[in-house]
Short mmCIF file of C-alpha atoms in Angstrom, two decimals:
data_model
loop_
_atom_site.label_atom_id
_atom_site.label_comp_id
_atom_site.label_asym_id
_atom_site.label_seq_id
_atom_site.Cartn_x
_atom_site.Cartn_y
_atom_site.Cartn_z
CA UNK A 1 75.29 166.06 86.85
CA UNK A 2 72.24 165.68 89.11
CA UNK A 3 69.92 166.89 86.35
CA UNK A 4 71.29 164.16 84.09
CA UNK A 5 70.60 161.53 86.75
CA UNK A 6 67.06 162.87 87.21
CA UNK A 7 66.43 162.66 83.47
CA UNK A 8 67.66 159.06 83.44
CA UNK A 9 65.39 158.12 86.36
CA UNK A 10 62.35 159.56 84.55
CA UNK A 11 63.27 157.83 81.30
CA UNK A 12 62.00 154.43 82.42
CA UNK A 13 63.14 152.02 79.69
CA UNK A 14 60.14 149.76 80.28
CA UNK A 15 57.49 152.43 79.69
CA UNK A 16 54.51 151.44 77.59
CA UNK A 17 54.59 153.01 74.09
CA UNK A 18 52.01 155.72 74.83
CA UNK A 19 53.70 156.72 78.09
CA UNK A 20 57.06 156.81 76.32
CA UNK A 21 55.61 159.17 73.69
CA UNK A 22 54.20 161.39 76.43
CA UNK A 23 57.61 161.46 78.13
CA UNK A 24 59.25 162.41 74.82
CA UNK A 25 56.68 165.15 74.28
CA UNK A 26 55.36 163.37 71.21
CA UNK A 27 51.89 162.24 72.30
CA UNK A 28 50.02 164.37 69.79
CA UNK A 29 49.70 167.75 68.08
CA UNK A 30 48.89 169.57 71.34
CA UNK A 31 52.30 168.69 72.72
CA UNK A 32 53.99 170.81 70.06
CA UNK A 33 54.85 174.29 71.39
CA UNK A 34 53.72 177.35 69.48
CA UNK A 35 56.23 179.18 67.37
CA UNK A 36 58.79 178.08 64.79
CA UNK A 37 59.59 174.42 64.82
CA UNK A 38 63.06 172.97 64.64
CA UNK A 39 64.00 171.14 61.43
CA UNK A 40 63.03 167.48 61.68
CA UNK A 41 65.78 165.08 62.67
CA UNK A 42 66.55 162.27 60.34
CA UNK A 43 64.54 159.12 61.07
CA UNK A 44 66.33 156.04 62.33
CA UNK A 45 64.96 152.59 63.10
CA UNK A 46 66.34 149.24 64.21
CA UNK A 47 67.53 148.48 60.69
CA UNK A 48 70.87 149.85 59.61
CA UNK A 49 70.99 153.58 59.10
CA UNK A 50 71.66 155.12 55.72
CA UNK A 51 75.22 154.32 54.77
CA UNK A 52 77.55 156.94 56.17
CA UNK A 53 80.65 154.79 55.97
CA UNK A 54 81.56 151.78 53.90
CA UNK A 55 80.51 148.57 55.58
CA UNK A 56 81.84 145.10 54.83
CA UNK A 57 78.31 143.66 54.49
CA UNK A 58 74.64 144.57 54.64
CA UNK A 59 72.71 144.68 57.88
CA UNK A 60 70.82 141.41 58.30
CA UNK A 61 72.87 139.51 55.71
CA UNK A 62 74.27 136.02 56.28
CA UNK A 63 77.80 137.42 56.62
CA UNK A 64 76.54 139.92 59.20
CA UNK A 65 75.01 137.17 61.36
CA UNK A 66 78.09 134.92 61.06
CA UNK A 67 80.47 137.71 62.12
CA UNK A 68 78.14 138.65 65.00
CA UNK A 69 78.31 135.01 66.11
CA UNK A 70 82.11 135.18 65.93
CA UNK A 71 81.99 138.32 68.08
CA UNK A 72 79.90 136.38 70.61
CA UNK A 73 82.46 133.54 70.68
CA UNK A 74 85.33 135.95 71.33
CA UNK A 75 83.50 138.09 73.89
CA UNK A 76 81.95 135.25 75.95
CA UNK A 77 84.69 132.62 75.66
CA UNK A 78 87.55 134.92 76.69
CA UNK A 79 85.79 136.82 79.48
CA UNK A 80 84.30 133.79 81.24
CA UNK A 81 87.63 131.95 81.07
CA UNK A 82 89.49 134.96 82.50
CA UNK A 83 87.11 134.98 85.48
CA UNK A 84 87.37 131.24 86.24
CA UNK A 85 89.06 131.80 89.67
CA UNK A 86 86.24 134.09 90.84
CA UNK A 87 83.62 131.73 89.41
CA UNK A 88 85.24 128.76 91.18
CA UNK A 89 85.15 130.49 94.57
CA UNK A 90 81.58 131.66 93.98
CA UNK A 91 80.45 128.10 93.18
CA UNK A 92 82.13 126.70 96.28
CA UNK A 93 80.51 129.36 98.46
CA UNK A 94 77.12 128.29 97.10
CA UNK A 95 77.55 124.54 97.61
CA UNK A 96 79.50 124.64 100.90
CA UNK A 97 78.84 127.95 102.71
CA UNK A 98 80.09 126.55 106.05
CA UNK A 99 83.59 126.02 104.66
CA UNK A 100 83.80 128.97 102.25
CA UNK A 101 82.43 131.80 104.38
CA UNK A 102 83.07 134.71 102.02
CA UNK A 103 84.84 135.70 98.85
CA UNK A 104 88.19 136.46 100.49
CA UNK A 105 87.98 133.47 102.81
CA UNK A 106 87.05 131.33 99.79
CA UNK A 107 90.19 132.38 97.91
CA UNK A 108 92.32 131.76 101.01
CA UNK A 109 90.93 128.24 101.59
CA UNK A 110 91.23 127.32 97.91
CA UNK A 111 94.85 128.51 97.73
CA UNK A 112 95.76 126.51 100.87
CA UNK A 113 94.15 123.31 99.61
CA UNK A 114 94.81 123.42 95.85
CA UNK A 115 97.52 126.01 95.34
CA UNK A 116 97.53 128.64 92.59
CA UNK A 117 96.84 126.04 89.90
CA UNK A 118 93.66 125.08 91.73
CA UNK A 119 92.14 128.45 90.89
CA UNK A 120 92.20 127.51 87.18
CA UNK A 121 90.16 124.33 87.62
CA UNK A 122 87.44 124.06 85.01
CA UNK A 123 88.96 126.49 82.52
CA UNK A 124 88.58 124.13 79.52
CA UNK A 125 84.83 123.40 79.83
CA UNK A 126 84.33 127.08 80.66
CA UNK A 127 86.06 128.22 77.47
CA UNK A 128 84.32 125.68 75.21
CA UNK A 129 80.88 126.00 76.81
CA UNK A 130 80.72 129.78 76.93
CA UNK A 131 82.17 130.14 73.43
CA UNK A 132 79.29 128.01 72.14
CA UNK A 133 76.88 129.99 74.27
CA UNK A 134 78.26 133.29 72.96
CA UNK A 135 77.88 132.11 69.37
CA UNK A 136 74.18 131.39 69.91
CA UNK A 137 73.46 134.25 72.32
CA UNK A 138 74.77 137.14 70.20
CA UNK A 139 74.36 135.55 66.77
CA UNK A 140 70.75 134.43 67.29
CA UNK A 141 69.89 137.69 69.07
CA UNK A 142 70.68 139.60 65.90
CA UNK A 143 68.73 137.03 63.85
CA UNK A 144 65.63 137.19 66.07
CA UNK A 145 65.80 140.97 66.36
CA UNK A 146 65.63 141.33 62.57
CA UNK A 147 62.99 138.57 62.29
CA UNK A 148 60.67 140.05 64.93
CA UNK A 149 61.24 143.59 63.65
CA UNK A 150 60.14 142.54 60.16
CA UNK A 151 57.05 140.88 61.65
CA UNK A 152 56.12 144.02 63.63
CA UNK A 153 56.80 146.62 60.96
CA UNK A 154 58.73 149.87 61.30
CA UNK A 155 56.29 151.80 63.51
CA UNK A 156 55.54 148.99 65.99
CA UNK A 157 59.25 148.13 66.13
CA UNK A 158 59.90 151.63 67.45
CA UNK A 159 56.92 151.70 69.82
CA UNK A 160 57.52 148.21 71.24
CA UNK A 161 61.32 148.12 70.99
CA UNK A 162 61.83 147.07 74.62
CA UNK A 163 59.49 144.11 74.15
CA UNK A 164 61.36 143.32 70.94
CA UNK A 165 64.71 143.25 72.78
CA UNK A 166 63.23 141.02 75.50
CA UNK A 167 61.68 138.56 73.04
CA UNK A 168 64.75 138.35 70.78
CA UNK A 169 67.16 137.81 73.68
CA UNK A 170 64.94 135.18 75.35
CA UNK A 171 64.64 133.26 72.07
CA UNK A 172 68.40 133.36 71.52
CA UNK A 173 69.22 132.25 75.06
CA UNK A 174 66.90 129.25 74.84
CA UNK A 175 69.19 127.73 72.20
CA UNK A 176 72.38 129.10 73.78
CA UNK A 177 71.73 127.20 77.02
CA UNK A 178 71.26 123.90 75.20
CA UNK A 179 74.74 124.43 73.76
CA UNK A 180 76.16 125.46 77.16
CA UNK A 181 74.59 122.81 79.45
CA UNK A 182 77.05 119.88 78.97
CA UNK A 183 80.15 122.00 79.58
CA UNK A 184 78.53 123.88 82.47
CA UNK A 185 77.70 120.60 84.22
CA UNK A 186 81.26 119.35 83.72
CA UNK A 187 82.77 122.61 84.94
CA UNK A 188 80.72 122.66 88.15
CA UNK A 189 81.57 119.01 88.87
CA UNK A 190 85.32 119.73 88.51
CA UNK A 191 85.18 122.90 90.61
CA UNK A 192 82.96 121.75 93.48
CA UNK A 193 83.92 118.10 94.01
CA UNK A 194 87.58 117.90 95.08
CA UNK A 195 89.16 114.67 93.91
CA UNK A 196 86.44 113.87 91.35
CA UNK A 197 88.43 115.01 88.30
CA UNK A 198 90.86 117.78 87.45
CA UNK A 199 90.41 118.04 83.68
CA UNK A 200 87.65 117.94 81.07
CA UNK A 201 89.12 114.74 79.60
CA UNK A 202 88.78 112.99 82.96
CA UNK A 203 85.45 114.43 84.07
CA UNK A 204 83.26 114.08 80.95
CA UNK A 205 83.76 110.30 80.40
CA UNK A 206 83.35 109.64 84.12
CA UNK A 207 80.08 111.58 84.25
CA UNK A 208 78.75 109.78 81.17
CA UNK A 209 79.66 106.40 82.62
CA UNK A 210 77.89 107.15 85.92
CA UNK A 211 74.71 108.87 84.72
CA UNK A 212 74.65 108.82 80.91
CA UNK A 213 73.52 111.90 78.94
CA UNK A 214 71.32 112.95 81.87
CA UNK A 215 74.46 114.08 83.71
CA UNK A 216 75.03 116.77 81.09
CA UNK A 217 71.45 117.97 80.58
CA UNK A 218 69.75 117.57 83.97
CA UNK A 219 70.67 121.19 84.73
CA UNK A 220 69.30 122.67 81.50
CA UNK A 221 65.91 123.69 83.00
CA UNK A 222 67.51 125.54 85.96
CA UNK A 223 69.98 126.95 83.44
CA UNK A 224 67.06 128.40 81.48
CA UNK A 225 65.68 129.79 84.76
CA UNK A 226 69.02 131.49 85.41
CA UNK A 227 70.15 132.52 81.95
CA UNK A 228 66.94 133.59 80.18
CA UNK A 229 66.01 136.32 82.73
CA UNK A 230 69.72 137.24 82.86
CA UNK A 231 69.98 137.61 79.09
CA UNK A 232 66.68 139.45 78.76
CA UNK A 233 67.94 141.97 81.30
CA UNK A 234 71.39 142.03 79.69
CA UNK A 235 70.16 142.95 76.23
CA UNK A 236 67.07 145.05 76.97
CA UNK A 237 68.72 147.04 79.76
CA UNK A 238 71.84 147.55 77.65
CA UNK A 239 69.93 148.73 74.57
CA UNK A 240 67.79 151.18 76.51
CA UNK A 241 70.71 152.39 78.66
CA UNK A 242 72.72 153.18 75.52
CA UNK A 243 69.70 155.08 74.20
CA UNK A 244 69.35 157.03 77.47
CA UNK A 245 73.08 157.82 77.72
CA UNK A 246 73.17 159.34 74.25
CA UNK A 247 69.94 161.23 74.91
CA UNK A 248 70.64 162.65 78.37
CA UNK A 249 74.34 162.27 79.25
CA UNK A 250 76.60 162.31 76.19
CA UNK A 251 76.89 165.97 75.14
CA UNK A 252 76.82 165.30 71.37
CA UNK A 253 74.97 162.98 68.97
CA UNK A 254 76.33 159.47 68.43
CA UNK A 255 77.15 160.29 64.81
CA UNK A 256 79.61 162.95 66.03
CA UNK A 257 81.30 160.63 68.56
CA UNK A 258 84.52 158.88 67.61
CA UNK A 259 84.68 155.09 67.67
CA UNK A 260 86.62 155.07 71.00
CA UNK A 261 84.01 157.40 72.54
CA UNK A 262 81.21 155.11 71.35
CA UNK A 263 82.98 152.11 72.87
CA UNK A 264 83.23 153.91 76.23
CA UNK A 265 79.45 154.40 76.18
CA UNK A 266 79.12 150.69 75.34
CA UNK A 267 81.27 149.71 78.34
CA UNK A 268 79.36 151.95 80.80
CA UNK A 269 75.97 150.71 79.58
CA UNK A 270 77.23 147.12 79.77
CA UNK A 271 78.31 147.49 83.41
CA UNK A 272 74.98 149.02 84.43
CA UNK A 273 73.14 146.16 82.71
CA UNK A 274 75.47 143.61 84.34
CA UNK A 275 74.63 144.65 87.90
CA UNK A 276 70.91 144.11 87.27
CA UNK A 277 71.66 140.83 85.47
CA UNK A 278 73.52 139.46 88.50
CA UNK A 279 70.68 140.21 90.92
CA UNK A 280 67.94 138.81 88.66
CA UNK A 281 69.70 135.53 87.90
CA UNK A 282 71.48 134.75 91.19
CA UNK A 283 68.90 132.48 92.92
CA UNK A 284 68.74 130.17 89.88
CA UNK A 285 72.54 130.23 89.65
CA UNK A 286 72.76 128.91 93.23
CA UNK A 287 70.36 126.07 92.38
CA UNK A 288 72.35 125.14 89.24
CA UNK A 289 75.63 125.02 91.18
CA UNK A 290 74.26 122.69 93.87
CA UNK A 291 72.30 120.56 91.37
CA UNK A 292 75.31 119.87 89.18
CA UNK A 293 77.37 118.87 92.21
CA UNK A 294 74.87 116.34 93.62
CA UNK A 295 73.56 113.12 92.11
CA UNK A 296 69.84 112.36 92.04
CA UNK A 297 68.62 115.75 93.33
CA UNK A 298 65.92 117.80 91.60
CA UNK A 299 65.79 121.58 91.28
CA UNK A 300 62.77 121.81 93.62
CA UNK A 301 64.53 119.72 96.29
CA UNK A 302 67.66 121.90 96.11
CA UNK A 303 65.59 125.09 96.27
CA UNK A 304 63.66 123.87 99.29
CA UNK A 305 66.85 122.87 101.10
CA UNK A 306 68.70 126.13 100.39
CA UNK A 307 65.83 128.38 101.49
CA UNK A 308 65.52 132.11 100.84
CA UNK A 309 68.83 133.08 102.49
CA UNK A 310 70.74 130.22 100.93
CA UNK A 311 69.97 131.15 97.33
CA UNK A 312 71.52 134.59 97.86
CA UNK A 313 74.89 133.29 99.09
CA UNK A 314 77.73 134.60 96.95
CA UNK A 315 75.72 137.52 95.51
CA UNK A 316 78.49 140.10 96.11
CA UNK A 317 81.02 137.98 94.23
CA UNK A 318 78.51 137.46 91.42
CA UNK A 319 77.78 141.21 91.10
CA UNK A 320 81.51 141.93 90.74
CA UNK A 321 81.91 139.06 88.31
CA UNK A 322 78.82 139.66 86.17
CA UNK A 323 79.10 143.47 86.15
CA UNK A 324 82.68 143.29 84.90
CA UNK A 325 81.87 140.36 82.63
CA UNK A 326 78.89 142.02 80.94
CA UNK A 327 80.72 145.31 80.42
CA UNK A 328 83.71 143.54 78.86
CA UNK A 329 81.49 141.33 76.71
CA UNK A 330 79.64 144.28 75.21
CA UNK A 331 82.90 146.19 74.75
CA UNK A 332 84.57 143.25 72.97
CA UNK A 333 81.46 142.48 70.90
CA UNK A 334 81.13 146.08 69.74
CA UNK A 335 84.89 146.22 69.05
CA UNK A 336 84.59 143.15 66.82
CA UNK A 337 81.81 144.92 64.90
CA UNK A 338 84.06 147.96 64.47
CA UNK A 339 87.02 145.83 63.37
CA UNK A 340 85.01 143.96 60.72
CA UNK A 341 83.23 147.18 59.67
CA UNK A 342 79.79 145.76 60.44
CA UNK A 343 76.71 148.00 60.45
CA UNK A 344 76.09 149.34 63.95
CA UNK A 345 72.65 151.01 63.96
CA UNK A 346 72.42 154.12 66.15
CA UNK A 347 69.77 154.48 68.89
CA UNK A 348 66.33 154.28 67.23
CA UNK A 349 64.32 157.39 66.41
CA UNK A 350 60.65 157.72 65.58
CA UNK A 351 59.88 156.83 61.95
CA UNK A 352 58.66 159.68 59.73
CA UNK A 353 55.39 157.82 59.05
CA UNK A 354 54.59 157.75 62.78
CA UNK A 355 55.45 161.43 63.13
CA UNK A 356 52.98 162.24 60.35
CA UNK A 357 50.25 160.17 62.04
CA UNK A 358 50.82 162.12 65.25
CA UNK A 359 50.81 165.42 63.40
CA UNK A 360 54.41 166.20 64.28
CA UNK A 361 55.46 166.87 60.68
CA UNK A 362 53.73 168.43 57.70
#
């Protein structure tokens, strides 16, 4: 077990291409040991592998992207809505830390003041907003991944795959946050201002009447600050963790794993990615929560007032929430791909052309 952990620690997913090749023992002809060589493994890249089962569509087709978007709607809309009570308490801890002193105290105070139904406040804007975000996040991620991969070419796609994941996820999240911002602002207003409004139908018209469209989009810049680093970590860390798990932990190749076994790997990699996501995005999340509660404040003013300690309030609750959330989202998203028989490319392997350039094959 400890040897597996050591291998994972050395397999830094953000290595530069040359360092990654050195780590893999593929830096050049001198790295090849003397003696008989093992038969070359079949080359894989980020495009769909050679067809080993009948798929419902081609990798990178319009149907593929639409169904990936549907998977994003299901995975993000359902999981965020299920965690509304935890999200509500987390938001209240951020905007009023004197009253809501911790996660358990926050639940206790909320139950006393609002009852059990109070824990579901904001479920409608949460479901709508994060369904739209999931559509753009996962759907556009697949679009940009194929687009950037085609621009780079097969060899550079393999060498710079981490940068590819980061760029594709950041591009997708830029548009996803524009779709999310109005519902996120409404949700935070409902959850953090008791007596303001209890439903989406009450809150949205009231916000528009008071501040116009600015009420719904004034938090989009802090939302980008929170969500783009979060999503870059979510996708890049997940992709490289899956690669590392199959390489160092799972005792057999992915092609020999059953679908349930593959989904277990997906869930584990998703949870690991989620913990890092929560830490990276938490300060901006605190700013967004306070900003959407208050009228007339700017992100810089809120950040200055909260201070270094203030922006980390509610981190424990967010780690639990985002770790579970990210794991479930990847599990559901991958399950949707399995259900619709979509191509699910295996972890990438070095292209044959690159192996020949490095003198690794005849």
